[in-house]
Amino acid sequence: MSDKQYYYAVARIRTKELSLLSASFLEQLLGAKTVAEGMRLLTDKGWDTEQTAGSESERVEKMLLSEKKKTRALIEEMVDDMSVFDVLRLEYDYHNLKAAIKQALTTDEHQGIYTEEGTVPSSVMRDAAASRDFSALPERMRDIAAEAMDVLLHTQDGQLCDIMIDKAALEAIYDAGKASGSDILKLYGELKVASADIKIAVRASKTGKDRKFLDAALAKCESLDLDALAKAAVEGTDEICEYIALTDYAEAADELRSSASAFERWCDNLIIRNIKPEIYHPYTIGPLAAYMIARDNEIKTVRIVMSGKINDLPEDSVRERVREMYV
Amino acid sequence: MGIGTALALAGAASAALFAGVGSAIGVGRGGQAAAGVVTEDPNKFSQVLILQLLPGTQGIYGLLIAFIALSRLGVMSGSPAELTVGTGLMYFFACAPMAFVGLVSAMQQAKASVASIGLVAKRPDQFGKSMIFPAMVETYAILALLVSILAINGIPS
């Protein structure tokens, strides 16, 4: 699938890359005195800031959603088979599955809990959970959906349900990365799963979870020894850092000691650094995948910066959360 | 028509055929990339058009070799010469450099052209430099053209 050559699409993406946000632009955005000033800067960059209804927070969210839709529409216009990008979209399917299962077991109707960025429409997920018939879902999701719903029904343990679905999501991302045949998508899957495993280990360690929990939550990947990670997590956060220092993620040990958000930022930056060589590839699927990841990354960063402005957070505290940019 | 004449005609045809196929593939790939750039920025049409056309020269060189060979064989005047197998083979191998180097160089030049179109998409001020990269591949097509011309002209009539 990834052997296909995308001459038209990559050349078009090269032009679109000119409008990606740079580090210097983010400095400007950080320096904006108000949300309105930040929105003006984004308008100059071609972002859809024309939303006028609602609070500042709602307008920012609408703008970010619109930008996500624009990226997806652009790629869909150029690529016949979007399944090659499943690795980037599967996490949203499993997010929707969690939301649908929990929604099905409550009487309250919650709004805005679904996202349309996955591979399965949220309405299909919602209907499947409501009818407790998961046959309309992709095969990989059917068993875990039924199992998670069963567990939630019998134990009322939302965390256990989350762990089961999150692990299935990580396994699906890892498998989709490998199946894509694209080096960059495989790497994305690997990094996504490895960083999630490290985060799970740290949280489990801090909340005193046992080995059984870790075995249930950690998903396999090539760059981590899950047995060693779980063992370290049972012993403590310092032991996790010691183990991480022996892996490909040695640089992350200091970030882990510092804070969870510093580690998350490091993970996102690691992915961006690894996709940067795609700027020079002229016709493979890689530059398209890199553009999608880069757009997600800049949307996430703009959300951080604008949320900081809305909540009057100090500029320095927002700056330390700002991600590296692709261009 | 004897085997010698058939071999000579096969050589002439292969020069036009393989070099032409290479150019068609190359210009097609370049065209796809050029269309991608023009979709977003129509002002770059003339720059990317030139880069698209660069892999097209091999097809012209192949045609030229085929013409020279066919003229010498008398096919153009309607009275093809009867050649020995040895002379036919000489024509065949004289045309071979243009046929095979034409095919491969056009396809490789297309890759360089596509990359240069990407370069122009991002940095239109570097158009001059972007032309040089695919043009370097042209060197080898020209060398093959020269060898084929010299070899055909060197075959005793």
Tab-separated table of C-alpha atoms in Angstrom:
chain	number	residue	atom	x	y	z
A	1	MET	CA	0.000	0.000	0.000
A	2	SER	CA	2.746	2.428	0.960
A	3	ASP	CA	4.749	1.426	-2.130
A	4	LYS	CA	2.371	3.577	-4.119
A	5	GLN	CA	3.936	6.796	-5.296
A	6	TYR	CA	2.165	10.043	-4.545
A	7	TYR	CA	3.718	12.543	-6.990
A	8	TYR	CA	0.717	14.880	-7.134
A	9	ALA	CA	-0.126	14.720	-3.443
A	10	VAL	CA	3.407	15.235	-2.141
A	11	ALA	CA	4.042	18.199	-4.476
A	12	ARG	CA	0.777	19.749	-3.265
A	13	ILE	CA	1.727	19.104	0.346
A	14	ARG	CA	5.072	20.842	-0.264
A	15	THR	CA	3.140	24.022	-1.040
A	16	LYS	CA	0.868	23.518	1.975
A	17	GLU	CA	3.903	23.105	4.217
A	18	LEU	CA	4.653	26.772	3.613
A	19	SER	CA	1.643	27.673	5.732
A	20	LEU	CA	2.527	25.398	8.661
A	21	LEU	CA	3.286	27.258	11.863
A	22	SER	CA	6.939	27.822	12.672
A	23	ALA	CA	8.639	28.209	16.048
A	24	SER	CA	9.002	31.968	15.448
A	25	PHE	CA	5.275	32.284	14.752
A	26	LEU	CA	4.505	30.475	18.003
A	27	GLU	CA	6.699	32.979	19.838
A	28	GLN	CA	4.565	35.741	18.283
A	29	LEU	CA	1.416	33.909	19.332
A	30	LEU	CA	2.749	33.492	22.850
A	31	GLY	CA	3.456	37.202	22.954
A	32	ALA	CA	-0.104	38.141	21.922
A	33	LYS	CA	-1.691	40.213	24.676
A	34	THR	CA	-5.232	38.915	24.217
A	35	VAL	CA	-7.118	35.979	22.708
A	36	ALA	CA	-8.421	38.344	19.996
A	37	GLU	CA	-4.851	39.326	19.064
A	38	GLY	CA	-3.881	35.649	18.905
A	39	MET	CA	-6.870	34.933	16.674
A	40	ARG	CA	-5.832	37.795	14.366
A	41	LEU	CA	-2.351	36.305	14.014
A	42	LEU	CA	-3.885	32.930	13.155
A	43	THR	CA	-6.207	34.580	10.620
A	44	ASP	CA	-3.123	35.986	8.870
A	45	LYS	CA	-1.832	32.410	8.654
A	46	GLY	CA	-5.044	31.316	6.925
A	47	TRP	CA	-6.709	29.713	9.960
A	48	ASP	CA	-10.469	29.659	10.040
A	49	THR	CA	-11.162	32.174	12.843
A	50	GLU	CA	-14.472	33.467	11.521
A	51	GLN	CA	-16.504	31.854	14.302
A	52	THR	CA	-18.213	34.656	16.195
A	53	ALA	CA	-20.785	32.852	18.329
A	54	GLY	CA	-20.037	31.573	21.817
A	55	SER	CA	-17.386	32.235	24.419
A	56	GLU	CA	-13.688	32.682	23.612
A	57	SER	CA	-13.089	29.084	24.572
A	58	GLU	CA	-15.859	27.820	22.289
A	59	ARG	CA	-14.629	29.944	19.396
A	60	VAL	CA	-11.111	28.581	19.798
A	61	GLU	CA	-12.407	25.014	19.900
A	62	LYS	CA	-14.507	25.608	16.776
A	63	MET	CA	-11.467	27.042	15.016
A	64	LEU	CA	-9.331	24.026	15.975
A	65	LEU	CA	-12.051	21.604	14.868
A	66	SER	CA	-12.358	23.438	11.562
A	67	GLU	CA	-8.595	23.190	11.011
A	68	LYS	CA	-8.663	19.452	11.736
A	69	LYS	CA	-11.469	19.014	9.214
A	70	LYS	CA	-9.532	21.016	6.621
A	71	THR	CA	-6.507	18.731	6.964
A	72	ARG	CA	-8.579	15.593	6.673
A	73	ALA	CA	-10.512	16.937	3.664
A	74	LEU	CA	-7.238	17.853	1.921
A	75	ILE	CA	-5.732	14.390	2.390
A	76	GLU	CA	-8.988	12.638	1.446
A	77	GLU	CA	-9.062	14.658	-1.767
A	78	MET	CA	-5.631	13.341	-2.756
A	79	VAL	CA	-5.499	9.794	-1.389
A	80	ASP	CA	-7.962	7.159	-2.592
A	81	ASP	CA	-7.446	4.721	0.251
A	82	MET	CA	-7.349	6.480	3.606
A	83	SER	CA	-6.868	3.168	5.447
A	84	VAL	CA	-3.109	3.662	5.173
A	85	PHE	CA	-3.532	6.419	7.776
A	86	ASP	CA	-5.512	4.231	10.201
A	87	VAL	CA	-2.587	4.275	12.597
A	88	LEU	CA	-3.168	8.016	13.081
A	89	ARG	CA	-6.940	7.691	13.555
A	90	LEU	CA	-7.499	4.510	15.558
A	91	GLU	CA	-7.128	6.178	18.936
A	92	TYR	CA	-10.272	8.214	18.187
A	93	ASP	CA	-12.250	5.037	17.435
A	94	TYR	CA	-11.361	3.600	20.813
A	95	HIS	CA	-12.077	6.913	22.507
A	96	ASN	CA	-15.549	6.848	20.933
A	97	LEU	CA	-15.975	3.220	22.005
A	98	LYS	CA	-15.278	4.116	25.646
A	99	ALA	CA	-17.676	7.047	25.439
A	100	ALA	CA	-20.391	4.963	23.762
A	101	ILE	CA	-20.184	2.107	26.290
A	102	LYS	CA	-20.341	4.468	29.251
A	103	GLN	CA	-23.131	6.484	27.634
A	104	ALA	CA	-25.133	3.304	27.024
A	105	LEU	CA	-25.060	2.467	30.722
A	106	THR	CA	-26.164	5.869	31.993
A	107	THR	CA	-29.504	7.595	31.772
A	108	ASP	CA	-28.045	11.083	31.168
A	109	GLU	CA	-27.361	12.205	27.600
A	110	HIS	CA	-23.903	13.787	27.412
A	111	GLN	CA	-23.087	16.160	24.557
A	112	GLY	CA	-19.743	16.546	22.789
A	113	ILE	CA	-18.242	13.287	24.006
A	114	TYR	CA	-17.632	11.881	20.521
A	115	THR	CA	-15.126	12.835	17.864
A	116	GLU	CA	-15.487	12.315	14.125
A	117	GLU	CA	-11.766	11.891	13.502
A	118	GLY	CA	-11.791	8.096	13.715
A	119	THR	CA	-12.290	5.488	11.024
A	120	VAL	CA	-15.797	4.539	12.250
A	121	PRO	CA	-18.601	7.150	12.444
A	122	SER	CA	-19.486	7.901	16.065
A	123	SER	CA	-23.170	7.196	15.334
A	124	VAL	CA	-22.295	3.580	14.432
A	125	MET	CA	-20.392	3.252	17.688
A	126	ARG	CA	-23.234	4.831	19.699
A	127	ASP	CA	-25.902	2.613	18.125
A	128	ALA	CA	-23.781	-0.510	18.614
A	129	ALA	CA	-23.279	0.215	22.308
A	130	ALA	CA	-26.928	1.166	22.832
A	131	SER	CA	-28.142	-2.093	21.240
A	132	ARG	CA	-25.244	-4.094	22.723
A	133	ASP	CA	-24.691	-5.553	19.296
A	134	PHE	CA	-21.179	-4.777	18.126
A	135	SER	CA	-21.354	-6.624	14.807
A	136	ALA	CA	-21.377	-3.305	12.889
A	137	LEU	CA	-17.923	-2.426	14.255
A	138	PRO	CA	-14.647	-3.455	12.615
A	139	GLU	CA	-13.677	-7.003	13.541
A	140	ARG	CA	-10.757	-5.892	15.709
A	141	MET	CA	-13.127	-3.936	17.996
A	142	ARG	CA	-16.010	-6.375	18.390
A	143	ASP	CA	-14.635	-8.681	21.082
A	144	ILE	CA	-13.050	-5.985	23.201
A	145	ALA	CA	-16.222	-3.874	22.986
A	146	ALA	CA	-18.410	-6.748	24.185
A	147	GLU	CA	-15.910	-7.702	26.874
A	148	ALA	CA	-15.536	-4.124	28.171
A	149	MET	CA	-19.288	-3.632	28.277
A	150	ASP	CA	-19.689	-6.895	30.150
A	151	VAL	CA	-17.053	-5.872	32.695
A	152	LEU	CA	-18.649	-2.454	33.196
A	153	LEU	CA	-22.092	-4.012	33.609
A	154	HIS	CA	-20.955	-6.540	36.175
A	155	THR	CA	-18.328	-4.607	38.106
A	156	GLN	CA	-19.295	-0.946	37.543
A	157	ASP	CA	-15.510	-0.434	37.348
A	158	GLY	CA	-15.029	2.338	34.779
A	159	GLN	CA	-11.257	2.283	35.182
A	160	LEU	CA	-11.028	-1.398	34.338
A	161	CYS	CA	-13.182	-0.803	31.271
A	162	ASP	CA	-10.867	2.078	30.247
A	163	ILE	CA	-7.740	-0.011	30.740
A	164	MET	CA	-9.082	-2.822	28.578
A	165	ILE	CA	-10.067	-0.487	25.744
A	166	ASP	CA	-6.906	1.626	26.001
A	167	LYS	CA	-4.745	-1.483	25.735
A	168	ALA	CA	-6.740	-2.673	22.724
A	169	ALA	CA	-6.285	0.787	21.177
A	170	LEU	CA	-2.519	0.681	21.660
A	171	GLU	CA	-2.318	-2.819	20.199
A	172	ALA	CA	-4.411	-1.724	17.212
A	173	ILE	CA	-2.173	1.333	16.651
A	174	TYR	CA	0.963	-0.804	16.859
A	175	ASP	CA	-0.430	-3.412	14.448
A	176	ALA	CA	-1.703	-0.756	12.015
A	177	GLY	CA	1.722	0.900	12.017
A	178	LYS	CA	3.398	-2.394	11.167
A	179	ALA	CA	0.786	-3.267	8.545
A	180	SER	CA	1.064	0.140	6.831
A	181	GLY	CA	4.393	-0.845	5.233
A	182	SER	CA	5.542	2.746	5.719
A	183	ASP	CA	8.606	3.342	7.874
A	184	ILE	CA	7.272	6.579	9.290
A	185	LEU	CA	3.864	5.157	10.185
A	186	LYS	CA	5.501	2.111	11.748
A	187	LEU	CA	7.743	4.407	13.777
A	188	TYR	CA	4.737	6.512	14.784
A	189	GLY	CA	2.949	3.388	16.043
A	190	GLU	CA	6.011	2.266	17.971
A	191	LEU	CA	6.617	5.677	19.592
A	192	LYS	CA	2.936	6.139	20.407
A	193	VAL	CA	2.738	2.775	22.187
A	194	ALA	CA	6.109	3.119	23.932
A	195	SER	CA	5.307	6.602	25.275
A	196	ALA	CA	1.856	5.433	26.421
A	197	ASP	CA	3.416	2.447	28.222
A	198	ILE	CA	5.878	4.701	30.021
A	199	LYS	CA	3.066	7.069	31.052
A	200	ILE	CA	0.960	4.135	32.288
A	201	ALA	CA	3.917	2.795	34.271
A	202	VAL	CA	4.548	6.170	35.931
A	203	ARG	CA	0.890	6.721	36.824
A	204	ALA	CA	0.540	3.149	38.104
A	205	SER	CA	3.665	3.577	40.198
A	206	LYS	CA	2.443	6.858	41.695
A	207	THR	CA	-0.964	5.394	42.554
A	208	GLY	CA	0.459	2.180	44.000
A	209	LYS	CA	-0.979	-0.231	41.422
A	210	ASP	CA	0.169	-3.839	41.498
A	211	ARG	CA	1.825	-6.026	38.873
A	212	LYS	CA	-1.496	-7.524	37.787
A	213	PHE	CA	-2.768	-4.069	36.837
A	214	LEU	CA	0.406	-3.335	34.874
A	215	ASP	CA	0.234	-6.612	32.990
A	216	ALA	CA	-3.350	-5.799	32.045
A	217	ALA	CA	-2.560	-2.251	30.946
A	218	LEU	CA	0.807	-2.337	29.157
A	219	ALA	CA	0.784	-2.986	25.407
A	220	LYS	CA	3.610	-4.695	23.535
A	221	CYS	CA	6.144	-2.740	21.498
A	222	GLU	CA	9.641	-3.420	20.184
A	223	SER	CA	11.567	-0.721	22.029
A	224	LEU	CA	10.531	-1.597	25.600
A	225	ASP	CA	10.837	-4.723	27.700
A	226	LEU	CA	7.398	-4.781	29.327
A	227	ASP	CA	8.451	-7.204	32.021
A	228	ALA	CA	11.297	-4.921	33.116
A	229	LEU	CA	9.097	-1.829	32.903
A	230	ALA	CA	6.322	-3.422	34.978
A	231	LYS	CA	8.849	-4.640	37.539
A	232	ALA	CA	10.345	-1.141	37.789
A	233	ALA	CA	6.876	0.430	38.079
A	234	VAL	CA	6.021	-1.795	41.040
A	235	GLU	CA	9.236	-0.688	42.762
A	236	GLY	CA	8.847	3.073	42.177
A	237	THR	CA	9.234	6.057	39.836
A	238	ASP	CA	13.027	6.249	40.301
A	239	GLU	CA	13.317	2.631	39.189
A	240	ILE	CA	11.258	3.463	36.080
A	241	CYS	CA	13.681	6.301	35.306
A	242	GLU	CA	16.617	3.941	35.806
A	243	TYR	CA	15.077	1.450	33.401
A	244	ILE	CA	14.206	4.161	30.848
A	245	ALA	CA	17.816	5.367	30.950
A	246	LEU	CA	18.816	1.979	29.498
A	247	THR	CA	16.419	2.228	26.556
A	248	ASP	CA	16.137	4.322	23.382
A	249	TYR	CA	14.237	6.834	25.498
A	250	ALA	CA	17.132	7.589	27.866
A	251	GLU	CA	16.668	11.343	27.344
A	252	ALA	CA	13.159	11.056	28.723
A	253	ALA	CA	14.339	9.983	32.187
A	254	ASP	CA	15.028	13.580	33.258
A	255	GLU	CA	11.713	14.757	31.844
A	256	LEU	CA	9.929	11.992	33.728
A	257	ARG	CA	11.524	13.115	36.978
A	258	SER	CA	10.475	16.689	36.225
A	259	SER	CA	6.737	16.268	35.454
A	260	ALA	CA	4.161	14.323	33.479
A	261	SER	CA	3.544	17.281	31.145
A	262	ALA	CA	7.306	17.625	30.470
A	263	PHE	CA	7.384	13.947	29.530
A	264	GLU	CA	4.333	14.267	27.268
A	265	ARG	CA	5.969	17.231	25.545
A	266	TRP	CA	9.147	15.187	25.108
A	267	CYS	CA	7.132	12.344	23.518
A	268	ASP	CA	5.423	14.705	21.052
A	269	ASN	CA	8.757	16.353	20.220
A	270	LEU	CA	10.343	12.936	19.661
A	271	ILE	CA	7.702	12.106	17.057
A	272	ILE	CA	8.164	15.480	15.331
A	273	ARG	CA	11.966	15.076	15.270
A	274	ASN	CA	11.585	11.625	13.750
A	275	ILE	CA	9.243	12.769	10.990
A	276	LYS	CA	11.362	15.774	9.988
A	277	PRO	CA	13.366	13.863	7.303
A	278	GLU	CA	10.062	13.501	5.407
A	279	ILE	CA	10.466	17.151	4.352
A	280	TYR	CA	12.995	15.853	1.811
A	281	HIS	CA	11.159	12.789	0.493
A	282	PRO	CA	9.643	13.609	-2.893
A	283	TYR	CA	6.933	11.019	-3.589
A	284	THR	CA	6.180	8.457	-0.867
A	285	ILE	CA	3.306	8.316	1.625
A	286	GLY	CA	5.726	9.576	4.309
A	287	PRO	CA	5.408	13.337	3.654
A	288	LEU	CA	1.603	13.048	3.689
A	289	ALA	CA	1.611	11.209	7.011
A	290	ALA	CA	4.191	13.677	8.352
A	291	TYR	CA	1.982	16.602	7.300
A	292	MET	CA	-1.011	15.089	9.122
A	293	ILE	CA	1.060	14.514	12.266
A	294	ALA	CA	2.537	18.020	11.986
A	295	ARG	CA	-0.927	19.577	11.661
A	296	ASP	CA	-2.185	17.628	14.689
A	297	ASN	CA	0.871	18.785	16.587
A	298	GLU	CA	0.374	22.448	15.714
A	299	ILE	CA	-3.357	22.291	16.505
A	300	LYS	CA	-2.487	20.783	19.889
A	301	THR	CA	0.097	23.525	20.470
A	302	VAL	CA	-2.272	26.323	19.457
A	303	ARG	CA	-4.841	24.864	21.870
A	304	ILE	CA	-2.240	25.001	24.681
A	305	VAL	CA	-1.262	28.598	23.871
A	306	MET	CA	-4.823	29.872	23.444
A	307	SER	CA	-6.015	28.057	26.592
A	308	GLY	CA	-3.192	29.802	28.422
A	309	LYS	CA	-4.450	33.143	27.148
A	310	ILE	CA	-8.084	32.378	27.997
A	311	ASN	CA	-7.103	31.347	31.535
A	312	ASP	CA	-4.523	34.123	32.004
A	313	LEU	CA	-1.703	31.671	32.661
A	314	PRO	CA	1.848	33.060	32.875
A	315	GLU	CA	3.611	33.103	29.477
A	316	ASP	CA	6.558	31.071	30.774
A	317	SER	CA	4.367	28.288	32.080
A	318	VAL	CA	2.649	28.044	28.684
A	319	ARG	CA	5.990	28.256	26.817
A	320	GLU	CA	7.343	25.155	28.573
A	321	ARG	CA	4.409	23.186	27.189
A	322	VAL	CA	4.812	24.385	23.603
A	323	ARG	CA	5.802	21.577	21.201
A	324	GLU	CA	8.548	21.629	18.572
A	325	MET	CA	7.266	22.413	15.096
A	326	TYR	CA	7.755	20.381	11.884
A	327	VAL	CA	8.991	23.358	9.837
B	1	MET	CA	13.960	-9.358	-45.591
B	2	GLY	CA	16.927	-11.170	-44.057
B	3	ILE	CA	17.847	-11.659	-40.400
B	4	GLY	CA	20.551	-8.981	-40.671
B	5	THR	CA	18.085	-6.321	-41.815
B	6	ALA	CA	15.583	-7.429	-39.164
B	7	LEU	CA	18.222	-7.067	-36.435
B	8	ALA	CA	19.114	-3.580	-37.668
B	9	LEU	CA	15.435	-2.570	-37.705
B	10	ALA	CA	14.984	-4.014	-34.213
B	11	GLY	CA	17.875	-1.847	-33.003
B	12	ALA	CA	16.393	1.312	-34.553
B	13	ALA	CA	12.948	0.517	-33.172
B	14	SER	CA	14.289	-0.193	-29.687
B	15	ALA	CA	16.032	3.189	-29.545
B	16	ALA	CA	12.750	4.990	-30.227
B	17	LEU	CA	10.723	2.528	-28.154
B	18	PHE	CA	12.660	2.340	-24.875
B	19	ALA	CA	13.783	5.954	-24.772
B	20	GLY	CA	10.226	7.006	-25.636
B	21	VAL	CA	8.728	4.806	-22.907
B	22	GLY	CA	11.189	6.245	-20.371
B	23	SER	CA	10.312	9.785	-21.369
B	24	ALA	CA	6.591	9.122	-21.285
B	25	ILE	CA	6.877	7.741	-17.740
B	26	GLY	CA	9.182	10.574	-16.698
B	27	VAL	CA	7.085	13.400	-18.106
B	28	GLY	CA	3.968	11.777	-16.649
B	29	ARG	CA	5.458	11.688	-13.147
B	30	GLY	CA	6.721	15.228	-13.504
B	31	GLY	CA	3.275	16.293	-14.678
B	32	GLN	CA	1.599	14.828	-11.617
B	33	ALA	CA	3.956	16.680	-9.305
B	34	ALA	CA	3.609	19.887	-11.329
B	35	ALA	CA	-0.184	19.656	-11.155
B	36	GLY	CA	0.061	19.274	-7.371
B	37	VAL	CA	2.015	22.514	-7.085
B	38	VAL	CA	-0.188	24.435	-9.553
B	39	THR	CA	-3.317	23.324	-7.631
B	40	GLU	CA	-2.108	25.359	-4.679
B	41	ASP	CA	-0.166	28.081	-6.509
B	42	PRO	CA	-1.021	28.634	-10.215
B	43	ASN	CA	1.720	31.304	-10.471
B	44	LYS	CA	4.360	28.566	-10.508
B	45	PHE	CA	3.018	27.032	-13.738
B	46	SER	CA	5.877	28.099	-16.034
B	47	GLN	CA	8.593	27.028	-13.597
B	48	VAL	CA	7.201	23.576	-12.937
B	49	LEU	CA	6.366	23.047	-16.633
B	50	ILE	CA	10.057	23.343	-17.550
B	51	LEU	CA	10.999	20.865	-14.834
B	52	GLN	CA	8.270	18.491	-15.998
B	53	LEU	CA	9.598	18.540	-19.574
B	54	LEU	CA	13.227	17.725	-18.744
B	55	PRO	CA	12.766	13.917	-18.824
B	56	GLY	CA	11.164	14.302	-22.259
B	57	THR	CA	14.449	14.783	-24.137
B	58	GLN	CA	15.391	11.089	-24.084
B	59	GLY	CA	12.387	10.332	-26.277
B	60	ILE	CA	13.641	12.896	-28.810
B	61	TYR	CA	17.150	11.425	-28.730
B	62	GLY	CA	15.721	7.952	-29.295
B	63	LEU	CA	13.724	9.244	-32.236
B	64	LEU	CA	16.867	10.879	-33.681
B	65	ILE	CA	18.858	7.624	-33.454
B	66	ALA	CA	15.993	5.703	-35.040
B	67	PHE	CA	15.867	8.234	-37.913
B	68	ILE	CA	19.621	8.068	-38.518
B	69	ALA	CA	19.601	4.262	-38.464
B	70	LEU	CA	16.542	3.997	-40.711
B	71	SER	CA	18.038	6.504	-43.187
B	72	ARG	CA	21.261	4.545	-43.402
B	73	LEU	CA	19.295	1.334	-43.871
B	74	GLY	CA	17.388	2.919	-46.753
B	75	VAL	CA	14.048	2.340	-45.043
B	76	MET	CA	13.133	6.038	-45.308
B	77	SER	CA	13.558	5.949	-49.083
B	78	GLY	CA	11.512	2.769	-49.382
B	79	SER	CA	14.368	0.479	-50.435
B	80	PRO	CA	15.829	-1.251	-47.347
B	81	ALA	CA	19.290	-2.698	-47.829
B	82	GLU	CA	19.864	-6.437	-47.417
B	83	LEU	CA	22.351	-6.778	-44.548
B	84	THR	CA	24.408	-9.632	-43.293
B	85	VAL	CA	23.731	-10.904	-39.765
B	86	GLY	CA	27.023	-9.330	-38.636
B	87	THR	CA	26.117	-5.887	-39.992
B	88	GLY	CA	22.603	-6.193	-38.600
B	89	LEU	CA	24.049	-6.952	-35.169
B	90	MET	CA	26.353	-3.950	-35.504
B	91	TYR	CA	23.299	-1.711	-36.043
B	92	PHE	CA	21.487	-3.395	-33.189
B	93	PHE	CA	24.289	-2.800	-30.697
B	94	ALA	CA	24.961	0.696	-32.023
B	95	CYS	CA	21.356	1.645	-31.141
B	96	ALA	CA	21.421	-0.163	-27.764
B	97	PRO	CA	23.111	2.618	-25.697
B	98	MET	CA	20.391	5.081	-26.611
B	99	ALA	CA	17.653	2.524	-25.987
B	100	PHE	CA	18.713	1.442	-22.524
B	101	VAL	CA	20.387	4.583	-21.203
B	102	GLY	CA	17.432	6.540	-22.587
B	103	LEU	CA	14.936	4.404	-20.652
B	104	VAL	CA	16.811	4.417	-17.347
B	105	SER	CA	17.987	8.028	-17.469
B	106	ALA	CA	14.490	9.353	-18.261
B	107	MET	CA	13.040	7.508	-15.263
B	108	GLN	CA	15.830	8.640	-12.962
B	109	GLN	CA	15.643	12.173	-14.295
B	110	ALA	CA	11.929	12.164	-13.483
B	111	LYS	CA	12.756	11.464	-9.842
B	112	ALA	CA	15.158	14.403	-9.780
B	113	SER	CA	12.561	16.573	-11.553
B	114	VAL	CA	9.853	15.658	-9.055
B	115	ALA	CA	12.181	16.508	-6.183
B	116	SER	CA	13.064	19.810	-7.878
B	117	ILE	CA	9.375	20.604	-8.372
B	118	GLY	CA	9.030	20.148	-4.596
B	119	LEU	CA	11.961	22.508	-4.150
B	120	VAL	CA	10.359	25.158	-6.379
B	121	ALA	CA	7.063	24.720	-4.518
B	122	LYS	CA	8.751	25.810	-1.322
B	123	ARG	CA	11.491	28.114	-2.634
B	124	PRO	CA	10.617	29.545	-6.050
B	125	ASP	CA	13.674	31.831	-5.873
B	126	GLN	CA	15.838	28.685	-6.219
B	127	PHE	CA	14.415	27.747	-9.617
B	128	GLY	CA	17.795	28.067	-11.384
B	129	LYS	CA	19.458	25.658	-8.981
B	130	SER	CA	16.500	23.299	-9.084
B	131	MET	CA	17.017	22.895	-12.865
B	132	ILE	CA	20.604	21.756	-12.388
B	133	PHE	CA	19.775	18.569	-10.450
B	134	PRO	CA	17.698	16.872	-13.167
B	135	ALA	CA	19.944	18.389	-15.851
B	136	MET	CA	22.900	16.429	-14.421
B	137	VAL	CA	21.130	13.176	-15.348
B	138	GLU	CA	20.791	14.491	-18.899
B	139	THR	CA	24.588	14.207	-19.269
B	140	TYR	CA	24.364	10.432	-19.480
B	141	ALA	CA	21.543	10.481	-22.026
B	142	ILE	CA	23.686	12.823	-24.184
B	143	LEU	CA	26.711	10.514	-23.818
B	144	ALA	CA	24.600	7.559	-24.953
B	145	LEU	CA	23.276	9.623	-27.870
B	146	LEU	CA	26.827	10.473	-28.964
B	147	VAL	CA	27.987	6.866	-28.707
B	148	SER	CA	25.016	5.651	-30.736
B	149	ILE	CA	25.538	8.306	-33.452
B	150	LEU	CA	29.274	7.579	-33.697
B	151	ALA	CA	28.682	3.828	-33.750
B	152	ILE	CA	26.002	3.988	-36.464
B	153	ASN	CA	28.131	6.296	-38.587
B	154	GLY	CA	31.083	3.944	-38.132
B	155	ILE	CA	29.273	0.912	-39.566
B	156	PRO	CA	30.545	0.271	-43.104
B	157	SER	CA	27.735	0.659	-45.659
